[in-house]
PDB file of C-alpha atoms in Angstrom:
ATOM      1  CA  MET A 554      15.081 -30.450 -23.035  1.00  0.00           C
ATOM      2  CA  GLN A 555      13.452 -27.166 -24.071  1.00  0.00           C
ATOM      3  CA  ILE A 556      13.257 -24.435 -21.429  1.00  0.00           C
ATOM      4  CA  PRO A 557      11.205 -21.251 -21.899  1.00  0.00           C
ATOM      5  CA  ILE A 558      13.329 -18.128 -21.476  1.00  0.00           C
ATOM      6  CA  TYR A 559      12.293 -14.494 -21.257  1.00  0.00           C
ATOM      7  CA  GLN A 560      14.467 -11.393 -21.181  1.00  0.00           C
ATOM      8  CA  ILE A 561      12.753  -8.587 -19.305  1.00  0.00           C
ATOM      9  CA  ASP A 562      13.847  -4.999 -18.621  1.00  0.00           C
ATOM     10  CA  ALA A 563      12.887  -4.375 -14.985  1.00  0.00           C
ATOM     11  CA  PHE A 564      12.243  -1.185 -12.996  1.00  0.00           C
ATOM     12  CA  THR A 565      11.576   0.809 -16.151  1.00  0.00           C
ATOM     13  CA  GLN A 566       8.758   1.784 -18.508  1.00  0.00           C
ATOM     14  CA  ARG A 567      10.956   1.940 -21.613  1.00  0.00           C
ATOM     15  CA  LEU A 568      12.714  -0.717 -23.631  1.00  0.00           C
ATOM     16  CA  PHE A 569      16.507  -0.701 -23.131  1.00  0.00           C
ATOM     17  CA  GLY A 570      16.038   0.965 -19.753  1.00  0.00           C
ATOM     18  CA  GLY A 571      16.165  -0.461 -16.257  1.00  0.00           C
ATOM     19  CA  ASN A 572      17.938  -3.730 -15.550  1.00  0.00           C
ATOM     20  CA  PRO A 573      17.673  -6.687 -17.955  1.00  0.00           C
ATOM     21  CA  ALA A 574      17.148 -10.135 -16.463  1.00  0.00           C
ATOM     22  CA  ALA A 575      16.902 -13.525 -18.122  1.00  0.00           C
ATOM     23  CA  ILE A 576      14.100 -15.597 -16.605  1.00  0.00           C
ATOM     24  CA  CYS A 577      13.774 -19.364 -17.025  1.00  0.00           C
ATOM     25  CA  HIS A 578      10.599 -21.261 -16.152  1.00  0.00           C
ATOM     26  CA  LEU A 579      11.767 -24.736 -15.108  1.00  0.00           C
ATOM     27  CA  PRO A 580       9.583 -27.852 -14.708  1.00  0.00           C
ATOM     28  CA  TYR A 581      11.954 -29.035 -11.944  1.00  0.00           C
ATOM     29  CA  TRP A 582      15.320 -28.001 -10.535  1.00  0.00           C
ATOM     30  CA  LEU A 583      18.344 -28.725 -12.686  1.00  0.00           C
ATOM     31  CA  ASP A 584      21.756 -29.293 -11.128  1.00  0.00           C
ATOM     32  CA  ASP A 585      23.613 -26.199  -9.952  1.00  0.00           C
ATOM     33  CA  LYS A 586      26.329 -26.472 -12.601  1.00  0.00           C
ATOM     34  CA  THR A 587      23.757 -26.323 -15.385  1.00  0.00           C
ATOM     35  CA  LEU A 588      22.052 -23.335 -13.757  1.00  0.00           C
ATOM     36  CA  GLN A 589      25.408 -21.579 -13.503  1.00  0.00           C
ATOM     37  CA  ASP A 590      26.331 -22.467 -17.102  1.00  0.00           C
ATOM     38  CA  ILE A 591      23.054 -20.986 -18.365  1.00  0.00           C
ATOM     39  CA  ALA A 592      23.758 -17.781 -16.441  1.00  0.00           C
ATOM     40  CA  VAL A 593      27.225 -17.581 -17.988  1.00  0.00           C
ATOM     41  CA  GLU A 594      25.750 -18.141 -21.457  1.00  0.00           C
ATOM     42  CA  ASN A 595      23.090 -15.468 -20.919  1.00  0.00           C
ATOM     43  CA  ASN A 596      25.853 -13.034 -19.909  1.00  0.00           C
ATOM     44  CA  LEU A 597      23.509 -10.730 -17.981  1.00  0.00           C
ATOM     45  CA  ALA A 598      23.813  -9.437 -14.433  1.00  0.00           C
ATOM     46  CA  GLU A 599      21.317 -12.075 -13.271  1.00  0.00           C
ATOM     47  CA  THR A 600      19.435 -15.078 -14.537  1.00  0.00           C
ATOM     48  CA  GLY A 601      16.381 -15.968 -12.476  1.00  0.00           C
ATOM     49  CA  TYR A 602      14.888 -19.466 -12.265  1.00  0.00           C
ATOM     50  CA  PHE A 603      11.579 -20.529 -10.789  1.00  0.00           C
ATOM     51  CA  VAL A 604       9.784 -23.832 -10.256  1.00  0.00           C
ATOM     52  CA  LYS A 605       6.165 -24.055  -9.158  1.00  0.00           C
ATOM     53  CA  LYS A 606       5.579 -26.191  -6.062  1.00  0.00           C
ATOM     54  CA  ASP A 607       1.923 -26.414  -4.995  1.00  0.00           C
ATOM     55  CA  ASP A 608       0.733 -22.804  -4.575  1.00  0.00           C
ATOM     56  CA  ILE A 609       4.135 -21.102  -4.435  1.00  0.00           C
ATOM     57  CA  TYR A 610       7.115 -20.614  -6.699  1.00  0.00           C
ATOM     58  CA  GLU A 611      10.607 -21.544  -5.605  1.00  0.00           C
ATOM     59  CA  ILE A 612      13.018 -18.942  -6.985  1.00  0.00           C
ATOM     60  CA  ARG A 613      16.804 -18.704  -7.325  1.00  0.00           C
ATOM     61  CA  TRP A 614      19.128 -16.128  -8.891  1.00  0.00           C
ATOM     62  CA  PHE A 615      22.509 -16.624 -10.544  1.00  0.00           C
ATOM     63  CA  MET A 616      25.061 -14.045 -11.592  1.00  0.00           C
ATOM     64  CA  PRO A 617      27.551 -15.258 -14.222  1.00  0.00           C
ATOM     65  CA  HIS A 618      30.067 -15.976 -11.450  1.00  0.00           C
ATOM     66  CA  ALA A 619      27.899 -17.139  -8.528  1.00  0.00           C
ATOM     67  CA  GLU A 620      24.445 -17.693  -7.028  1.00  0.00           C
ATOM     68  CA  ILE A 621      23.204 -14.845  -4.817  1.00  0.00           C
ATOM     69  CA  ASP A 622      20.809 -14.767  -1.880  1.00  0.00           C
ATOM     70  CA  LEU A 623      18.446 -12.030  -3.082  1.00  0.00           C
ATOM     71  CA  CYS A 624      17.799 -10.200  -6.356  1.00  0.00           C
ATOM     72  CA  GLY A 625      15.136  -7.561  -6.831  1.00  0.00           C
ATOM     73  CA  HIS A 626      15.033  -6.954 -10.566  1.00  0.00           C
ATOM     74  CA  ALA A 627      15.030 -10.663 -11.483  1.00  0.00           C
ATOM     75  CA  THR A 628      12.206 -11.235  -8.981  1.00  0.00           C
ATOM     76  CA  LEU A 629      10.230  -8.369 -10.500  1.00  0.00           C
ATOM     77  CA  ALA A 630      10.894  -9.827 -13.947  1.00  0.00           C
ATOM     78  CA  SER A 631       9.875 -13.327 -12.793  1.00  0.00           C
ATOM     79  CA  ALA A 632       6.610 -11.957 -11.433  1.00  0.00           C
ATOM     80  CA  TYR A 633       6.005 -10.158 -14.737  1.00  0.00           C
ATOM     81  CA  VAL A 634       6.542 -13.440 -16.629  1.00  0.00           C
ATOM     82  CA  ILE A 635       4.145 -15.337 -14.369  1.00  0.00           C
ATOM     83  CA  PHE A 636       1.449 -12.648 -14.485  1.00  0.00           C
ATOM     84  CA  ASN A 637       1.651 -12.211 -18.263  1.00  0.00           C
ATOM     85  CA  TYR A 638       2.625 -15.610 -19.699  1.00  0.00           C
ATOM     86  CA  ILE A 639       1.834 -18.319 -17.158  1.00  0.00           C
ATOM     87  CA  ASP A 640      -1.051 -17.349 -14.864  1.00  0.00           C
ATOM     88  CA  SER A 641      -2.813 -14.202 -16.052  1.00  0.00           C
ATOM     89  CA  SER A 642      -5.675 -14.743 -13.589  1.00  0.00           C
ATOM     90  CA  SER A 643      -3.374 -14.331 -10.594  1.00  0.00           C
ATOM     91  CA  ASN A 644      -2.906 -10.981  -8.843  1.00  0.00           C
ATOM     92  CA  GLU A 645      -0.413 -12.078  -6.194  1.00  0.00           C
ATOM     93  CA  ILE A 646       2.475 -14.530  -6.110  1.00  0.00           C
ATOM     94  CA  THR A 647       4.367 -16.096  -3.235  1.00  0.00           C
ATOM     95  CA  PHE A 648       8.016 -16.989  -3.777  1.00  0.00           C
ATOM     96  CA  SER A 649      10.155 -19.224  -1.574  1.00  0.00           C
ATOM     97  CA  SER A 650      13.816 -18.198  -1.622  1.00  0.00           C
ATOM     98  CA  LYS A 651      17.154 -18.268   0.199  1.00  0.00           C
ATOM     99  CA  SER A 652      15.996 -14.992   1.809  1.00  0.00           C
ATOM    100  CA  GLY A 653      12.694 -16.423   3.014  1.00  0.00           C
ATOM    101  CA  ILE A 654       9.200 -15.781   1.716  1.00  0.00           C
ATOM    102  CA  LEU A 655       8.884 -13.003  -0.884  1.00  0.00           C
ATOM    103  CA  LYS A 656       5.680 -11.775  -2.476  1.00  0.00           C
ATOM    104  CA  ALA A 657       4.742  -9.946  -5.654  1.00  0.00           C
ATOM    105  CA  LYS A 658       1.461  -8.134  -6.273  1.00  0.00           C
ATOM    106  CA  LYS A 659       0.059  -6.900  -9.572  1.00  0.00           C
ATOM    107  CA  GLU A 660      -1.156  -3.313  -9.231  1.00  0.00           C
ATOM    108  CA  ASP A 661      -4.021  -1.685 -11.133  1.00  0.00           C
ATOM    109  CA  ASN A 662      -1.627   0.782 -12.808  1.00  0.00           C
ATOM    110  CA  GLY A 663       0.400  -2.031 -14.376  1.00  0.00           C
ATOM    111  CA  SER A 664       3.279  -1.927 -11.918  1.00  0.00           C
ATOM    112  CA  ILE A 665       4.307  -4.806  -9.665  1.00  0.00           C
ATOM    113  CA  THR A 666       5.037  -4.473  -5.940  1.00  0.00           C
ATOM    114  CA  LEU A 667       7.614  -6.719  -4.290  1.00  0.00           C
ATOM    115  CA  ASP A 668       7.483  -7.571  -0.585  1.00  0.00           C
ATOM    116  CA  PHE A 669      11.082  -8.063   0.615  1.00  0.00           C
ATOM    117  CA  PRO A 670      12.821  -8.364   3.982  1.00  0.00           C
ATOM    118  CA  SER A 671      14.226  -5.129   5.371  1.00  0.00           C
ATOM    119  CA  ARG A 672      17.997  -5.194   5.855  1.00  0.00           C
ATOM    120  CA  PRO A 673      18.869  -1.997   7.733  1.00  0.00           C
ATOM    121  CA  PRO A 674      22.615  -1.337   7.571  1.00  0.00           C
ATOM    122  CA  LYS A 675      24.641  -0.496  10.676  1.00  0.00           C
ATOM    123  CA  GLU A 676      27.118   2.349  10.794  1.00  0.00           C
ATOM    124  CA  ILE A 677      30.783   1.367  10.622  1.00  0.00           C
ATOM    125  CA  GLU A 678      34.029   3.242  10.175  1.00  0.00           C
ATOM    126  CA  VAL A 679      34.598   4.175   6.535  1.00  0.00           C
ATOM    127  CA  PRO A 680      36.991   1.544   5.139  1.00  0.00           C
ATOM    128  CA  GLN A 681      40.324   2.904   3.973  1.00  0.00           C
ATOM    129  CA  GLU A 682      39.713   1.337   0.549  1.00  0.00           C
ATOM    130  CA  ILE A 683      36.713   3.641   0.060  1.00  0.00           C
ATOM    131  CA  TYR A 684      38.858   6.746   0.537  1.00  0.00           C
ATOM    132  CA  GLN A 685      41.294   5.347  -2.010  1.00  0.00           C
ATOM    133  CA  ALA A 686      38.713   4.184  -4.555  1.00  0.00           C
ATOM    134  CA  LEU A 687      36.351   7.172  -4.676  1.00  0.00           C
ATOM    135  CA  ASN A 688      36.960  10.614  -6.115  1.00  0.00           C
ATOM    136  CA  ALA A 689      34.366  12.206  -3.829  1.00  0.00           C
ATOM    137  CA  LYS A 690      34.851  12.383  -0.085  1.00  0.00           C
ATOM    138  CA  PRO A 691      32.684   9.771   1.663  1.00  0.00           C
ATOM    139  CA  GLN A 692      30.577  11.038   4.541  1.00  0.00           C
ATOM    140  CA  LYS A 693      29.677   7.826   6.387  1.00  0.00           C
ATOM    141  CA  ALA A 694      29.592   4.064   5.847  1.00  0.00           C
ATOM    142  CA  PHE A 695      26.864   1.571   6.750  1.00  0.00           C
ATOM    143  CA  ALA A 696      27.086  -2.191   6.341  1.00  0.00           C
ATOM    144  CA  ALA A 697      24.653  -5.038   5.773  1.00  0.00           C
ATOM    145  CA  ARG A 698      25.119  -7.567   2.938  1.00  0.00           C
ATOM    146  CA  ASP A 699      26.165  -4.524   0.900  1.00  0.00           C
ATOM    147  CA  LEU A 700      28.220  -1.504   1.920  1.00  0.00           C
ATOM    148  CA  VAL A 701      26.354   1.808   1.799  1.00  0.00           C
ATOM    149  CA  ILE A 702      28.454   4.965   1.412  1.00  0.00           C
ATOM    150  CA  THR A 703      26.804   8.365   1.740  1.00  0.00           C
ATOM    151  CA  LEU A 704      27.999  11.276  -0.388  1.00  0.00           C
ATOM    152  CA  SER A 705      27.121  14.945  -0.049  1.00  0.00           C
ATOM    153  CA  SER A 706      25.020  15.389  -3.205  1.00  0.00           C
ATOM    154  CA  GLU A 707      23.320  13.800  -6.186  1.00  0.00           C
ATOM    155  CA  ASP A 708      25.903  15.473  -8.427  1.00  0.00           C
ATOM    156  CA  GLU A 709      28.703  13.634  -6.624  1.00  0.00           C
ATOM    157  CA  VAL A 710      26.892  10.310  -7.000  1.00  0.00           C
ATOM    158  CA  LEU A 711      26.389  10.933 -10.718  1.00  0.00           C
ATOM    159  CA  ALA A 712      29.989  12.027 -11.355  1.00  0.00           C
ATOM    160  CA  GLU A 713      31.717   9.232  -9.426  1.00  0.00           C
ATOM    161  CA  THR A 714      34.148   6.937 -11.273  1.00  0.00           C
ATOM    162  CA  PRO A 715      35.395   4.500  -8.609  1.00  0.00           C
ATOM    163  CA  ASN A 716      38.542   2.434  -8.862  1.00  0.00           C
ATOM    164  CA  LEU A 717      36.982  -1.021  -9.045  1.00  0.00           C
ATOM    165  CA  GLU A 718      40.249  -2.857  -8.487  1.00  0.00           C
ATOM    166  CA  ILE A 719      40.495  -1.336  -5.017  1.00  0.00           C
ATOM    167  CA  LEU A 720      36.849  -2.141  -4.248  1.00  0.00           C
ATOM    168  CA  LYS A 721      37.487  -5.846  -4.932  1.00  0.00           C
ATOM    169  CA  ALA A 722      39.263  -6.082  -1.584  1.00  0.00           C
ATOM    170  CA  LEU A 723      36.094  -5.290   0.375  1.00  0.00           C
ATOM    171  CA  PRO A 724      33.996  -8.193   1.794  1.00  0.00           C
ATOM    172  CA  TYR A 725      30.629  -7.026   0.450  1.00  0.00           C
ATOM    173  CA  LEU A 726      28.571  -8.140  -2.539  1.00  0.00           C
ATOM    174  CA  CYS A 727      27.880  -4.575  -3.646  1.00  0.00           C
ATOM    175  CA  ILE A 728      29.235  -1.111  -2.917  1.00  0.00           C
ATOM    176  CA  ILE A 729      26.450   1.482  -2.906  1.00  0.00           C
ATOM    177  CA  ILE A 730      26.950   5.226  -3.120  1.00  0.00           C
ATOM    178  CA  THR A 731      23.918   7.311  -2.240  1.00  0.00           C
ATOM    179  CA  ALA A 732      22.721  10.839  -1.485  1.00  0.00           C
ATOM    180  CA  GLU A 733      19.517  12.832  -1.222  1.00  0.00           C
ATOM    181  CA  GLY A 734      17.961  13.416  -4.630  1.00  0.00           C
ATOM    182  CA  LYS A 735      16.849  16.485  -6.523  1.00  0.00           C
ATOM    183  CA  ASN A 736      13.768  14.861  -8.074  1.00  0.00           C
ATOM    184  CA  ALA A 737      13.516  11.889  -5.721  1.00  0.00           C
ATOM    185  CA  ASP A 738      13.948  11.272  -2.019  1.00  0.00           C
ATOM    186  CA  PHE A 739      17.268   9.570  -2.654  1.00  0.00           C
ATOM    187  CA  VAL A 740      19.510   8.459  -5.491  1.00  0.00           C
ATOM    188  CA  SER A 741      22.107   5.708  -5.710  1.00  0.00           C
ATOM    189  CA  ARG A 742      24.569   3.847  -7.843  1.00  0.00           C
ATOM    190  CA  VAL A 743      25.618   0.255  -7.172  1.00  0.00           C
ATOM    191  CA  PHE A 744      28.902  -1.452  -8.016  1.00  0.00           C
ATOM    192  CA  ASP A 745      29.956  -5.100  -7.925  1.00  0.00           C
ATOM    193  CA  ALA A 746      33.691  -4.964  -8.556  1.00  0.00           C
ATOM    194  CA  ASN A 747      33.885  -8.743  -9.026  1.00  0.00           C
ATOM    195  CA  ALA A 748      31.263  -8.877 -11.779  1.00  0.00           C
ATOM    196  CA  PHE A 749      32.950  -9.360 -15.134  1.00  0.00           C
ATOM    197  CA  VAL A 750      29.789  -8.567 -17.124  1.00  0.00           C
ATOM    198  CA  LEU A 751      28.520  -5.317 -15.579  1.00  0.00           C
ATOM    199  CA  PRO A 752      30.548  -3.952 -12.666  1.00  0.00           C
ATOM    200  CA  GLU A 753      27.921  -1.213 -12.292  1.00  0.00           C
ATOM    201  CA  ASP A 754      24.467  -2.688 -11.849  1.00  0.00           C
ATOM    202  CA  PRO A 755      21.769  -0.735 -13.729  1.00  0.00           C
ATOM    203  CA  VAL A 756      19.016  -1.103 -11.085  1.00  0.00           C
ATOM    204  CA  THR A 757      19.460  -3.109  -7.887  1.00  0.00           C
ATOM    205  CA  GLY A 758      16.260  -4.021  -6.076  1.00  0.00           C
ATOM    206  CA  SER A 759      18.043  -6.003  -3.356  1.00  0.00           C
ATOM    207  CA  ALA A 760      20.232  -3.006  -2.487  1.00  0.00           C
ATOM    208  CA  HIS A 761      17.052  -1.109  -1.638  1.00  0.00           C
ATOM    209  CA  ALA A 762      16.351  -3.617   1.122  1.00  0.00           C
ATOM    210  CA  SER A 763      19.071  -1.634   2.922  1.00  0.00           C
ATOM    211  CA  LEU A 764      18.643   1.769   1.277  1.00  0.00           C
ATOM    212  CA  VAL A 765      14.951   2.082   2.130  1.00  0.00           C
ATOM    213  CA  PRO A 766      15.241   1.552   5.915  1.00  0.00           C
ATOM    214  CA  PHE A 767      18.342   3.777   5.932  1.00  0.00           C
ATOM    215  CA  TRP A 768      16.665   6.707   4.159  1.00  0.00           C
ATOM    216  CA  ALA A 769      13.332   6.172   5.918  1.00  0.00           C
ATOM    217  CA  LYS A 770      15.090   6.745   9.225  1.00  0.00           C
ATOM    218  CA  LYS A 771      17.211   9.625   7.941  1.00  0.00           C
ATOM    219  CA  LEU A 772      14.303  11.462   6.277  1.00  0.00           C
ATOM    220  CA  ASN A 773      11.691  10.439   8.872  1.00  0.00           C
ATOM    221  CA  LYS A 774       9.253   9.093   6.269  1.00  0.00           C
ATOM    222  CA  THR A 775       8.206   5.606   5.236  1.00  0.00           C
ATOM    223  CA  THR A 776       7.169   6.230   1.620  1.00  0.00           C
ATOM    224  CA  LEU A 777      10.009   7.181  -0.692  1.00  0.00           C
ATOM    225  CA  LYS A 778      10.829   7.696  -4.357  1.00  0.00           C
ATOM    226  CA  ALA A 779      14.192   6.312  -5.461  1.00  0.00           C
ATOM    227  CA  LEU A 780      16.255   6.745  -8.611  1.00  0.00           C
ATOM    228  CA  GLN A 781      19.266   4.648  -9.549  1.00  0.00           C
ATOM    229  CA  LEU A 782      21.549   6.838 -11.647  1.00  0.00           C
ATOM    230  CA  SER A 783      23.115   4.239 -13.926  1.00  0.00           C
ATOM    231  CA  LYS A 784      23.397   4.759 -17.670  1.00  0.00           C
ATOM    232  CA  ARG A 785      20.182   2.779 -18.254  1.00  0.00           C
ATOM    233  CA  GLY A 786      18.496   4.302 -15.201  1.00  0.00           C
ATOM    234  CA  GLY A 787      15.822   2.921 -12.945  1.00  0.00           C
ATOM    235  CA  GLU A 788      12.852   4.085 -10.867  1.00  0.00           C
ATOM    236  CA  LEU A 789      11.490   2.544  -7.679  1.00  0.00           C
ATOM    237  CA  ASP A 790       8.563   3.505  -5.474  1.00  0.00           C
ATOM    238  CA  CYS A 791       9.463   2.324  -1.987  1.00  0.00           C
ATOM    239  CA  LYS A 792       7.734   1.824   1.331  1.00  0.00           C
ATOM    240  CA  LEU A 793       8.984   0.643   4.710  1.00  0.00           C
ATOM    241  CA  ASP A 794       6.513  -1.259   6.890  1.00  0.00           C
ATOM    242  CA  GLY A 795       8.071  -2.745  10.016  1.00  0.00           C
ATOM    243  CA  ASP A 796      10.617  -5.342   8.978  1.00  0.00           C
ATOM    244  CA  ARG A 797       9.444  -5.427   5.350  1.00  0.00           C
ATOM    245  CA  VAL A 798      10.373  -3.282   2.354  1.00  0.00           C
ATOM    246  CA  PHE A 799       7.925  -2.825  -0.519  1.00  0.00           C
ATOM    247  CA  LEU A 800       9.402  -1.986  -3.937  1.00  0.00           C
ATOM    248  CA  SER A 801       7.168  -1.093  -6.882  1.00  0.00           C
ATOM    249  CA  GLY A 802       8.240  -0.882 -10.502  1.00  0.00           C
ATOM    250  CA  TYR A 803       7.379  -1.634 -14.095  1.00  0.00           C
ATOM    251  CA  CYS A 804       8.718  -4.159 -16.593  1.00  0.00           C
ATOM    252  CA  VAL A 805       9.121  -4.161 -20.374  1.00  0.00           C
ATOM    253  CA  PRO A 806       9.519  -7.454 -22.286  1.00  0.00           C
ATOM    254  CA  TYR A 807      12.406  -7.716 -24.745  1.00  0.00           C
ATOM    255  CA  LEU A 808      12.712 -11.369 -25.756  1.00  0.00           C
ATOM    256  CA  ASN A 809      10.749 -14.635 -25.548  1.00  0.00           C
ATOM    257  CA  GLY A 810      12.195 -17.946 -26.674  1.00  0.00           C
ATOM    258  CA  GLU A 811      13.512 -21.349 -25.710  1.00  0.00           C
ATOM    259  CA  ILE A 812      16.891 -22.720 -24.782  1.00  0.00           C
ATOM    260  CA  THR A 813      17.966 -26.296 -25.465  1.00  0.00           C
ATOM    261  CA  ILE A 814      19.721 -28.275 -22.742  1.00  0.00           C
TER     262      ILE A 814
END
């Protein structure tokens, strides 16, 4: 069986920037073990799979160690693949996922806008592990699927070198550190201490499902510019509209090919 595969750098306008995702266009769903094995072989933060069913695309995302419920950059990359290689006449896509209905829209400027559920985090007491793992002093903690930790400045976010072994004890998919930005409304970095490929995620669209409602409330504005300060870097234009978060970004193709199963 030959499966088309694309590697796309998402949330960036330059090759080797943003977050790389492997995207596989499947004719039908393979068994979960095969999907997981492909993700391990690809050895990227996420491998995205989609299957067309009637007028929508079913989509799933696998890290090398597990399937996850929502992934922004692999959804952006999947939309880019569909718009550019599968259905160039389409301007909007509907995805069915473990997180409900997601949409992607092709913009006139070449970017793609994702329509995701908003996941506003709730304030909790700062876990003791955070005090132990971070060099900077955490201000507050907010929890949803991911744990959001506020720091006092962009410089602190950029300089942080967390102890990932300590973070493994926390019951969250990702640990996010964030602060107001100098050249953006807010900045962030995102860590998955259990990821053996990339413990720091380059650009994390799904984390912004919590970051956007958090910063929208804090800054009293619904349209925001976000930067993720990883080594590769990423840029997101964000908007909060009720219980939905809209994330816009660009993609750059790196590789097209086929895998043999």
